[in-house]
Amino acid sequence: MKKYFTSVRKVKYEGPKSKNPLAFKQYNADELILGKPMKEHLRFAMSWWHTLGAMGEDQFGGPTMDRPWKHKDLMKMARNKVDAGFEFMQKLGIEYFCFHDLDIAYACESLKDFQDALDEISDYILEKMNETGIKCLWGTSNLFNHKRFVHGAATSCNADAFAYAAASVKKAIDITKKLGGENYVFWGGREGYETLLNTKTDLELDNFARFLQMAVDYAKKIGFKGQFLIEPKPKEPTKHQYDFDTQTVLGFLRKYNLDKYFKVNIEANHATLAGHTFQHELNMARINGVLGSIDANQGDMLLGWDTDQFPTNVYDATMAMYEVILAGGLNPGGLNFDAKVRRGSFETDDLLIAYIAGMDTFAKGLRVAAKLYEDKVLENFKDMRYASYNSGIGADIVSGKADFESLTKYALANDKIENKSGRQEMLEAIINQYIYK
Ligand code: XLS
Ligand code: CA
Ligand code: CA
């Protein structure tokens, strides 16, 4: 079988001193951290679309990528992508992948032809999975590319588009189940609006909930046990996406009694587009018990859109892994590299290099976060900071014993409030110290 990534037989861990661009400096898959192998903490996944599908186009220019799996015959190309993808994952020691229906197959004239193509290609993927032991982290349906979804899918003003979207998700759940997918993602591609002048937000949101309920019912019917995930994003492609951020998603799910069926898939770049840090979104998900999975990438501070860059920011990865550790891990979620190499990084080796950079960044983040966690650096400080709630009036507030009258009585007798420093800079310096080590 043709090989596509010929520069390396297997990417190995060579340690922090290595200068080999095709080796790990931080990621040592089987090394135990907090009693668990790194690979089990991190559960890295390859994104089919950015890794095998993205060709480097942008709004000003055409494809730049040198991708030897390209082929005129679309089914042949889809199969080449399977070969390339499995070779790539094996070389990197990545044990999971994520896919959209459209990126494992290809656009067809009729829905029937598309579904047939999905059946054929997923047979081949399954064969490769059995051969290699590589698993599916999540599947999803692309409900945003084609013009039929111009006004949305589940929130379209056009009921025919809603029906088409339902048929697509039904099939994508079937394929995800067939591949043993551990999760299924709903990212609200065009589920949002451009202007309120033509939009019935109430009907659209009700329909969105109806759609998700149908998915829940269908999964139950066919015995699909994967975790359903919603991936928040505030904008792009629409001006306002309904799944703005974690707290918005939770409000929506709770309103429609869907909260027990869904968790969230947090993408770093979506968090920052919403005006949050990556850690904020993970934190909100964690404290609400809905941290499902992560799309690991990063945006560019100077660009206001979803650049989906490979994550190389150690500080952010540290704080992300800190939240993951506090959440008790991600399983059945994982860290999916929803990231694409820059347009100028067009050689196939750039894909390997980018994944190594991302995996090393999160591995280093995990190492630092585990130390912070073991030493209880932040937790001890927080416990001290909130100690006033452990006894006296604070304990009465927490236990529900206090009310406005009793608090007023207390405040009248204790109206000289003394606060202590929040020591932000001290904590930031300590985190740096842990990273330098
Ligand atoms: C787009 C999203 C998308 C989802 C899956 O911004 O990140 O790729 O992860 O549809
Ligand atoms: Ca994503
Ligand atoms: Ca994105």
Short mmCIF file of C-alpha atoms and ligand atoms in Angstrom, two decimals:
data_model
loop_
_atom_site.label_atom_id
_atom_site.label_comp_id
_atom_site.label_asym_id
_atom_site.label_seq_id
_atom_site.Cartn_x
_atom_site.Cartn_y
_atom_site.Cartn_z
CA MET A 1 0.00 0.00 0.00
CA LYS A 2 1.18 3.50 -0.84
CA LYS A 3 2.78 5.42 2.02
CA TYR A 4 2.15 9.13 2.35
CA PHE A 5 4.30 10.19 5.31
CA THR A 6 7.65 8.79 4.38
CA SER A 7 9.95 11.01 6.48
CA VAL A 8 9.47 8.95 9.60
CA ARG A 9 8.63 5.36 10.52
CA LYS A 10 7.21 6.23 13.92
CA VAL A 11 7.34 9.46 15.90
CA LYS A 12 9.14 8.67 19.15
CA TYR A 13 9.61 10.39 22.47
CA GLU A 14 13.15 11.77 22.63
CA GLY A 15 12.78 14.10 25.60
CA PRO A 16 13.08 17.87 26.07
CA LYS A 17 16.64 18.11 24.74
CA SER A 18 15.87 16.59 21.35
CA LYS A 19 16.28 18.80 18.30
CA ASN A 20 14.55 16.37 15.99
CA PRO A 21 11.43 18.09 14.57
CA LEU A 22 9.86 14.66 14.05
CA ALA A 23 10.13 13.53 17.67
CA PHE A 24 8.16 14.24 20.84
CA LYS A 25 9.86 16.35 23.47
CA GLN A 26 7.10 16.20 26.08
CA TYR A 27 4.60 13.58 25.04
CA ASN A 28 5.60 10.19 26.34
CA ALA A 29 2.45 8.13 25.81
CA ASP A 30 2.89 5.52 28.53
CA GLU A 31 4.54 7.65 31.19
CA LEU A 32 2.41 7.76 34.31
CA ILE A 33 1.12 11.12 35.45
CA LEU A 34 -1.07 11.06 38.56
CA GLY A 35 -1.06 7.29 38.24
CA LYS A 36 -2.41 7.22 34.69
CA PRO A 37 -0.58 7.00 31.34
CA MET A 38 -0.35 10.33 29.54
CA LYS A 39 -2.26 8.96 26.59
CA GLU A 40 -5.25 8.19 28.80
CA HIS A 41 -5.33 11.71 30.16
CA LEU A 42 -5.02 13.23 26.73
CA ARG A 43 -6.95 10.89 24.42
CA PHE A 44 -5.69 12.69 21.32
CA ALA A 45 -7.77 12.58 18.17
CA MET A 46 -7.17 13.48 14.54
CA SER A 47 -9.71 15.69 12.80
CA TRP A 48 -10.49 14.20 9.41
CA TRP A 49 -11.48 17.51 7.83
CA HIS A 50 -8.52 19.77 8.60
CA THR A 51 -5.92 17.01 8.38
CA LEU A 52 -6.98 15.16 5.26
CA GLY A 53 -9.46 17.50 3.61
CA ALA A 54 -8.19 21.07 3.99
CA MET A 55 -6.35 22.19 0.88
CA GLY A 56 -5.34 25.69 1.96
CA GLU A 57 -8.02 27.74 0.21
CA ASP A 58 -9.04 31.07 1.66
CA GLN A 59 -11.25 33.88 0.38
CA PHE A 60 -8.35 35.31 -1.62
CA GLY A 61 -6.76 32.25 -3.07
CA GLY A 62 -7.00 28.64 -4.10
CA PRO A 63 -5.49 25.45 -2.77
CA THR A 64 -1.83 25.38 -1.73
CA MET A 65 -1.52 21.99 -0.07
CA ASP A 66 0.67 19.30 -1.43
CA ARG A 67 -1.53 16.26 -0.72
CA PRO A 68 -0.52 13.08 -2.52
CA TRP A 69 -3.88 11.47 -1.72
CA LYS A 70 -5.71 13.82 -4.12
CA HIS A 71 -7.47 11.94 -6.93
CA LYS A 72 -9.99 12.74 -9.69
CA ASP A 73 -12.10 9.75 -8.76
CA LEU A 74 -13.78 10.87 -5.57
CA MET A 75 -14.27 7.42 -4.06
CA LYS A 76 -10.64 6.62 -4.79
CA MET A 77 -9.64 9.85 -3.09
CA ALA A 78 -11.85 9.05 -0.09
CA ARG A 79 -10.11 5.68 0.23
CA ASN A 80 -6.69 7.28 -0.16
CA LYS A 81 -7.63 9.61 2.67
CA VAL A 82 -8.45 6.62 4.85
CA ASP A 83 -5.04 5.10 4.09
CA ALA A 84 -3.25 8.40 4.70
CA GLY A 85 -5.21 9.08 7.90
CA PHE A 86 -4.51 5.69 9.44
CA GLU A 87 -0.85 5.84 8.48
CA PHE A 88 -0.66 9.31 10.04
CA MET A 89 -2.37 8.29 13.29
CA GLN A 90 -0.25 5.18 13.63
CA LYS A 91 2.97 7.11 13.11
CA LEU A 92 1.98 9.63 15.76
CA GLY A 93 0.46 7.11 18.15
CA ILE A 94 -2.93 8.85 17.96
CA GLU A 95 -5.67 6.42 18.92
CA TYR A 96 -8.81 8.34 17.91
CA PHE A 97 -10.28 10.28 15.01
CA CYS A 98 -13.27 12.58 14.52
CA PHE A 99 -15.19 13.07 11.31
CA HIS A 100 -18.04 14.83 9.52
CA ASP A 101 -20.04 12.70 7.10
CA LEU A 102 -18.91 14.98 4.27
CA ASP A 103 -15.23 14.66 4.97
CA ILE A 104 -15.07 10.87 4.96
CA ALA A 105 -17.14 10.76 1.74
CA TYR A 106 -17.80 13.55 -0.81
CA ALA A 107 -20.73 15.66 -2.00
CA CYS A 108 -23.16 13.77 -4.29
CA GLU A 109 -26.08 14.87 -6.44
CA SER A 110 -28.67 12.94 -4.44
CA LEU A 111 -29.01 12.17 -0.76
CA LYS A 112 -29.30 8.48 -1.62
CA ASP A 113 -25.95 8.48 -3.46
CA PHE A 114 -24.34 10.29 -0.56
CA GLN A 115 -25.64 7.75 1.90
CA ASP A 116 -24.43 4.89 -0.30
CA ALA A 117 -20.97 6.48 -0.44
CA LEU A 118 -21.00 6.76 3.35
CA ASP A 119 -21.85 3.07 3.67
CA GLU A 120 -19.02 2.09 1.36
CA ILE A 121 -16.34 4.28 2.87
CA SER A 122 -17.31 3.48 6.45
CA ASP A 123 -16.88 -0.24 5.65
CA TYR A 124 -13.32 0.54 4.66
CA ILE A 125 -12.72 2.71 7.73
CA LEU A 126 -14.01 -0.09 9.93
CA GLU A 127 -11.61 -2.52 8.29
CA LYS A 128 -8.72 -0.16 9.09
CA MET A 129 -9.95 0.31 12.64
CA ASN A 130 -9.99 -3.42 13.21
CA GLU A 131 -6.54 -3.75 11.72
CA THR A 132 -4.96 -0.95 13.81
CA GLY A 133 -7.03 -0.68 17.00
CA ILE A 134 -7.66 3.02 16.27
CA LYS A 135 -11.08 4.21 17.48
CA CYS A 136 -13.65 6.85 16.67
CA LEU A 137 -13.94 9.64 19.23
CA TRP A 138 -16.90 11.31 17.58
CA GLY A 139 -18.83 11.73 14.40
CA THR A 140 -21.02 14.55 13.16
CA SER A 141 -22.91 15.72 10.12
CA ASN A 142 -21.87 18.71 8.03
CA LEU A 143 -25.04 20.82 7.96
CA PHE A 144 -23.40 24.03 6.82
CA ASN A 145 -21.51 23.68 3.52
CA HIS A 146 -24.24 23.17 0.99
CA LYS A 147 -26.52 25.99 -0.14
CA ARG A 148 -29.57 24.02 1.01
CA PHE A 149 -28.53 25.12 4.51
CA VAL A 150 -28.25 28.78 3.59
CA HIS A 151 -30.90 29.66 6.19
CA GLY A 152 -29.78 27.03 8.68
CA ALA A 153 -30.55 23.36 9.17
CA ALA A 154 -32.60 22.59 12.29
CA THR A 155 -33.30 26.32 12.58
CA SER A 156 -34.01 26.94 8.92
CA CYS A 157 -37.18 28.81 7.93
CA ASN A 158 -37.61 26.03 5.35
CA ALA A 159 -39.10 22.78 6.69
CA ASP A 160 -37.62 20.84 3.74
CA ALA A 161 -34.15 21.84 4.90
CA PHE A 162 -35.08 20.71 8.42
CA ALA A 163 -36.13 17.31 7.04
CA TYR A 164 -32.93 16.97 5.01
CA ALA A 165 -30.88 17.82 8.09
CA ALA A 166 -32.77 15.20 10.11
CA ALA A 167 -32.06 12.55 7.47
CA SER A 168 -28.39 13.56 7.52
CA VAL A 169 -28.05 13.37 11.29
CA LYS A 170 -29.91 10.07 11.39
CA LYS A 171 -27.40 8.62 8.94
CA ALA A 172 -24.42 10.21 10.68
CA ILE A 173 -25.53 8.65 13.97
CA ASP A 174 -25.87 5.29 12.19
CA ILE A 175 -22.33 5.58 10.82
CA THR A 176 -20.94 6.77 14.16
CA LYS A 177 -22.57 3.79 15.84
CA LYS A 178 -21.21 1.45 13.20
CA LEU A 179 -17.70 2.79 13.89
CA GLY A 180 -18.15 2.48 17.65
CA GLY A 181 -18.00 6.28 18.08
CA GLU A 182 -17.81 7.23 21.75
CA ASN A 183 -19.55 10.58 21.24
CA TYR A 184 -21.65 12.43 18.68
CA VAL A 185 -21.21 16.18 18.20
CA PHE A 186 -23.71 18.87 17.26
CA TRP A 187 -21.99 22.02 16.20
CA GLY A 188 -24.65 24.53 15.13
CA GLY A 189 -23.04 25.34 11.78
CA ARG A 190 -25.60 27.77 10.43
CA GLU A 191 -27.93 27.60 13.41
CA GLY A 192 -28.09 31.27 14.14
CA TYR A 193 -29.14 34.40 12.32
CA GLU A 194 -27.84 37.30 10.29
CA THR A 195 -30.64 39.75 11.07
CA LEU A 196 -33.62 39.82 13.41
CA LEU A 197 -35.58 41.63 10.68
CA ASN A 198 -36.44 38.29 9.04
CA THR A 199 -36.02 35.85 11.92
CA LYS A 200 -38.51 34.17 14.25
CA THR A 201 -36.06 33.33 17.01
CA ASP A 202 -38.78 31.68 19.11
CA LEU A 203 -39.79 29.18 16.40
CA GLU A 204 -36.17 28.56 15.44
CA LEU A 205 -35.11 27.74 18.98
CA ASP A 206 -38.18 25.55 19.56
CA ASN A 207 -37.37 23.69 16.36
CA PHE A 208 -33.75 23.30 17.36
CA ALA A 209 -34.92 21.64 20.59
CA ARG A 210 -37.36 19.43 18.64
CA PHE A 211 -34.50 18.36 16.39
CA LEU A 212 -32.24 17.45 19.30
CA GLN A 213 -35.05 15.55 21.00
CA MET A 214 -35.53 13.55 17.79
CA ALA A 215 -31.83 12.70 17.84
CA VAL A 216 -32.09 11.56 21.46
CA ASP A 217 -35.13 9.42 20.63
CA TYR A 218 -33.46 7.91 17.60
CA ALA A 219 -30.27 7.07 19.50
CA LYS A 220 -32.35 5.32 22.13
CA LYS A 221 -34.24 3.41 19.47
CA ILE A 222 -31.14 2.04 17.76
CA GLY A 223 -29.15 1.59 20.96
CA PHE A 224 -26.49 4.21 20.25
CA LYS A 225 -24.78 4.68 23.61
CA GLY A 226 -22.33 7.47 22.69
CA GLN A 227 -22.41 10.75 24.55
CA PHE A 228 -24.17 13.61 22.74
CA LEU A 229 -22.18 16.83 22.74
CA ILE A 230 -22.99 20.39 21.76
CA GLU A 231 -20.10 22.55 20.64
CA PRO A 232 -20.62 26.20 21.58
CA LYS A 233 -19.54 28.97 19.25
CA PRO A 234 -20.66 32.61 19.38
CA LYS A 235 -20.41 33.68 15.74
CA GLU A 236 -19.15 32.61 12.33
CA PRO A 237 -20.61 31.63 10.00
CA THR A 238 -23.68 33.51 11.27
CA LYS A 239 -23.46 36.82 13.08
CA HIS A 240 -25.13 35.27 16.09
CA GLN A 241 -24.89 31.53 16.68
CA TYR A 242 -27.52 30.17 19.05
CA ASP A 243 -24.97 28.03 20.94
CA PHE A 244 -23.03 31.14 21.94
CA ASP A 245 -21.10 29.67 24.87
CA THR A 246 -21.40 27.02 27.57
CA GLN A 247 -23.73 28.99 29.79
CA THR A 248 -26.00 29.85 26.88
CA VAL A 249 -26.11 26.20 25.83
CA LEU A 250 -26.96 25.15 29.38
CA GLY A 251 -29.80 27.68 29.57
CA PHE A 252 -31.19 26.34 26.31
CA LEU A 253 -30.88 22.67 27.28
CA ARG A 254 -32.50 23.24 30.65
CA LYS A 255 -35.39 25.18 29.16
CA TYR A 256 -36.22 22.25 26.88
CA ASN A 257 -35.45 19.49 29.41
CA LEU A 258 -32.60 18.21 27.29
CA ASP A 259 -29.84 18.77 29.82
CA LYS A 260 -29.54 15.14 30.91
CA TYR A 261 -28.69 14.03 27.39
CA PHE A 262 -25.99 16.52 26.40
CA LYS A 263 -22.56 17.66 27.45
CA VAL A 264 -20.36 20.21 25.73
CA ASN A 265 -17.41 19.98 23.39
CA ILE A 266 -15.26 23.00 24.18
CA GLU A 267 -13.15 24.49 21.42
CA ALA A 268 -10.43 26.92 22.47
CA ASN A 269 -10.86 29.23 19.49
CA HIS A 270 -14.62 29.41 20.03
CA ALA A 271 -14.11 30.35 23.65
CA THR A 272 -11.93 33.30 22.70
CA LEU A 273 -14.36 34.38 19.96
CA ALA A 274 -17.00 34.55 22.70
CA GLY A 275 -14.76 36.88 24.67
CA HIS A 276 -13.79 34.16 27.15
CA THR A 277 -10.60 32.35 27.91
CA PHE A 278 -10.39 28.68 26.99
CA GLN A 279 -10.14 27.96 30.71
CA HIS A 280 -13.34 29.90 31.41
CA GLU A 281 -15.36 27.66 29.11
CA LEU A 282 -13.81 24.50 30.54
CA ASN A 283 -14.44 25.77 34.03
CA MET A 284 -18.11 26.55 33.35
CA ALA A 285 -18.53 23.11 31.80
CA ARG A 286 -16.78 21.41 34.69
CA ILE A 287 -18.69 23.07 37.53
CA ASN A 288 -21.93 22.18 35.77
CA GLY A 289 -20.86 18.57 35.23
CA VAL A 290 -21.03 18.82 31.44
CA LEU A 291 -17.41 18.83 30.33
CA GLY A 292 -17.56 16.27 27.54
CA SER A 293 -14.69 16.75 25.13
CA ILE A 294 -12.22 19.30 23.77
CA ASP A 295 -11.40 20.67 20.35
CA ALA A 296 -7.80 21.62 20.87
CA ASN A 297 -6.63 24.60 18.84
CA GLN A 298 -6.02 28.30 19.27
CA GLY A 299 -7.02 31.56 17.62
CA ASP A 300 -4.91 34.57 16.78
CA MET A 301 -5.26 37.51 19.11
CA LEU A 302 -4.95 39.91 16.20
CA LEU A 303 -7.49 38.24 13.93
CA GLY A 304 -11.14 38.28 14.86
CA TRP A 305 -12.11 34.97 13.32
CA ASP A 306 -11.89 31.24 13.79
CA THR A 307 -8.34 30.58 12.60
CA ASP A 308 -8.18 27.04 14.04
CA GLN A 309 -4.42 27.10 14.59
CA PHE A 310 -2.47 24.32 16.20
CA PRO A 311 -2.24 24.88 19.94
CA THR A 312 1.25 25.92 20.99
CA ASN A 313 0.46 28.11 23.98
CA VAL A 314 1.76 26.24 27.03
CA TYR A 315 0.07 28.54 29.52
CA ASP A 316 -3.39 27.96 28.04
CA ALA A 317 -2.78 24.22 27.72
CA THR A 318 -1.70 24.10 31.37
CA MET A 319 -4.84 25.80 32.60
CA ALA A 320 -6.96 23.64 30.29
CA MET A 321 -5.42 20.43 31.61
CA TYR A 322 -5.82 21.74 35.13
CA GLU A 323 -9.58 21.96 34.54
CA VAL A 324 -9.56 18.51 32.96
CA ILE A 325 -7.82 17.04 36.01
CA LEU A 326 -10.29 18.73 38.35
CA ALA A 327 -13.11 17.34 36.22
CA GLY A 328 -11.75 13.83 36.76
CA GLY A 329 -10.66 13.40 33.13
CA LEU A 330 -12.34 13.56 29.75
CA ASN A 331 -13.27 9.95 29.05
CA PRO A 332 -15.35 9.25 26.88
CA GLY A 333 -14.25 12.61 25.47
CA GLY A 334 -10.77 13.45 24.26
CA LEU A 335 -8.58 16.12 22.73
CA ASN A 336 -9.42 16.50 19.09
CA PHE A 337 -7.05 18.63 17.06
CA ASP A 338 -9.61 20.75 15.28
CA ALA A 339 -6.68 22.65 13.87
CA LYS A 340 -5.25 23.27 10.46
CA VAL A 341 -1.74 24.06 9.30
CA ARG A 342 -1.30 27.55 7.89
CA ARG A 343 -1.69 28.05 4.18
CA GLY A 344 2.05 28.47 3.77
CA SER A 345 2.80 25.20 5.56
CA PHE A 346 1.85 23.08 2.59
CA GLU A 347 4.10 20.04 2.78
CA THR A 348 2.86 16.77 4.27
CA ASP A 349 5.65 16.93 6.88
CA ASP A 350 4.07 20.14 8.18
CA LEU A 351 1.09 18.06 9.29
CA LEU A 352 3.33 15.79 11.35
CA ILE A 353 5.24 18.74 12.77
CA ALA A 354 2.03 20.57 13.68
CA TYR A 355 0.52 17.57 15.45
CA ILE A 356 3.77 16.97 17.33
CA ALA A 357 3.75 20.62 18.42
CA GLY A 358 0.14 20.36 19.60
CA MET A 359 0.64 17.05 21.37
CA ASP A 360 3.80 18.28 23.09
CA THR A 361 2.05 21.46 24.17
CA PHE A 362 -0.76 19.55 25.84
CA ALA A 363 1.64 17.00 27.28
CA LYS A 364 3.65 19.80 28.88
CA GLY A 365 0.37 21.38 30.04
CA LEU A 366 -0.60 18.08 31.63
CA ARG A 367 2.76 17.75 33.39
CA VAL A 368 2.55 21.25 34.86
CA ALA A 369 -1.14 20.97 35.73
CA ALA A 370 -0.56 17.66 37.52
CA LYS A 371 2.13 19.29 39.69
CA LEU A 372 -0.09 22.26 40.48
CA TYR A 373 -2.83 19.84 41.39
CA GLU A 374 -0.59 17.63 43.55
CA ASP A 375 0.81 20.60 45.41
CA LYS A 376 -2.69 22.07 45.76
CA VAL A 377 -1.20 25.45 44.85
CA LEU A 378 -4.41 27.07 43.71
CA GLU A 379 -6.86 25.01 45.73
CA ASN A 380 -5.17 25.82 49.04
CA PHE A 381 -5.15 29.49 48.17
CA LYS A 382 -8.80 29.42 47.16
CA ASP A 383 -9.76 27.55 50.34
CA MET A 384 -8.05 30.24 52.36
CA ARG A 385 -9.67 33.00 50.31
CA TYR A 386 -13.18 31.68 50.91
CA ALA A 387 -12.62 30.54 54.50
CA SER A 388 -15.23 33.02 55.74
CA TYR A 389 -17.90 30.59 54.47
CA ASN A 390 -16.68 27.74 56.68
CA SER A 391 -18.01 29.05 59.97
CA GLY A 392 -20.18 31.73 61.53
CA ILE A 393 -22.35 33.82 59.24
CA GLY A 394 -20.67 32.39 56.12
CA ALA A 395 -21.62 28.86 57.10
CA ASP A 396 -25.20 30.07 57.71
CA ILE A 397 -25.32 31.54 54.19
CA VAL A 398 -24.07 28.33 52.62
CA SER A 399 -26.35 26.07 54.63
CA GLY A 400 -29.41 28.19 53.82
CA LYS A 401 -29.99 29.16 57.43
CA ALA A 402 -29.42 32.87 56.80
CA ASP A 403 -32.01 35.24 55.34
CA PHE A 404 -32.14 38.98 54.64
CA GLU A 405 -33.33 39.74 58.19
CA SER A 406 -30.62 37.75 59.96
CA LEU A 407 -27.97 39.11 57.58
CA THR A 408 -29.12 42.66 58.21
CA LYS A 409 -28.86 42.11 61.96
CA TYR A 410 -25.35 40.73 61.45
CA ALA A 411 -24.28 43.52 59.07
CA LEU A 412 -25.48 46.25 61.44
CA ALA A 413 -23.21 44.84 64.11
CA ASN A 414 -20.30 44.18 61.69
CA ASP A 415 -20.20 47.04 59.23
CA LYS A 416 -16.42 47.52 59.02
CA ILE A 417 -15.58 45.13 56.20
CA GLU A 418 -11.95 44.02 56.02
CA ASN A 419 -10.80 42.39 52.78
CA LYS A 420 -7.59 40.57 51.99
CA SER A 421 -5.48 40.80 48.83
CA GLY A 422 -6.43 38.47 45.97
CA ARG A 423 -2.67 38.07 45.20
CA GLN A 424 -3.23 37.66 41.47
CA GLU A 425 0.34 38.54 40.50
CA MET A 426 1.74 36.18 43.10
CA LEU A 427 -0.33 33.33 41.68
CA GLU A 428 0.65 34.19 38.12
CA ALA A 429 4.31 34.15 39.15
CA ILE A 430 3.87 30.77 40.82
CA ILE A 431 2.30 29.29 37.69
CA ASN A 432 5.25 30.61 35.68
CA GLN A 433 7.63 28.98 38.13
CA TYR A 434 5.88 25.64 37.62
CA ILE A 435 6.09 26.05 33.87
CA TYR A 436 9.82 26.94 33.96
CA LYS A 437 10.67 23.79 35.92
C1 XLS B 1 -16.36 24.91 13.28
C2 XLS B 1 -16.42 23.78 14.17
C3 XLS B 1 -16.61 22.42 13.53
C4 XLS B 1 -17.08 21.42 14.55
C5 XLS B 1 -17.64 20.18 13.97
O1 XLS B 1 -16.02 26.02 13.66
O2 XLS B 1 -15.28 23.81 14.97
O3 XLS B 1 -15.46 22.01 12.89
O4 XLS B 1 -16.05 21.07 15.43
O5 XLS B 1 -18.64 20.43 13.07
CA CA B 2 -14.60 22.42 16.52
CA CA B 3 -13.21 26.34 15.00
#
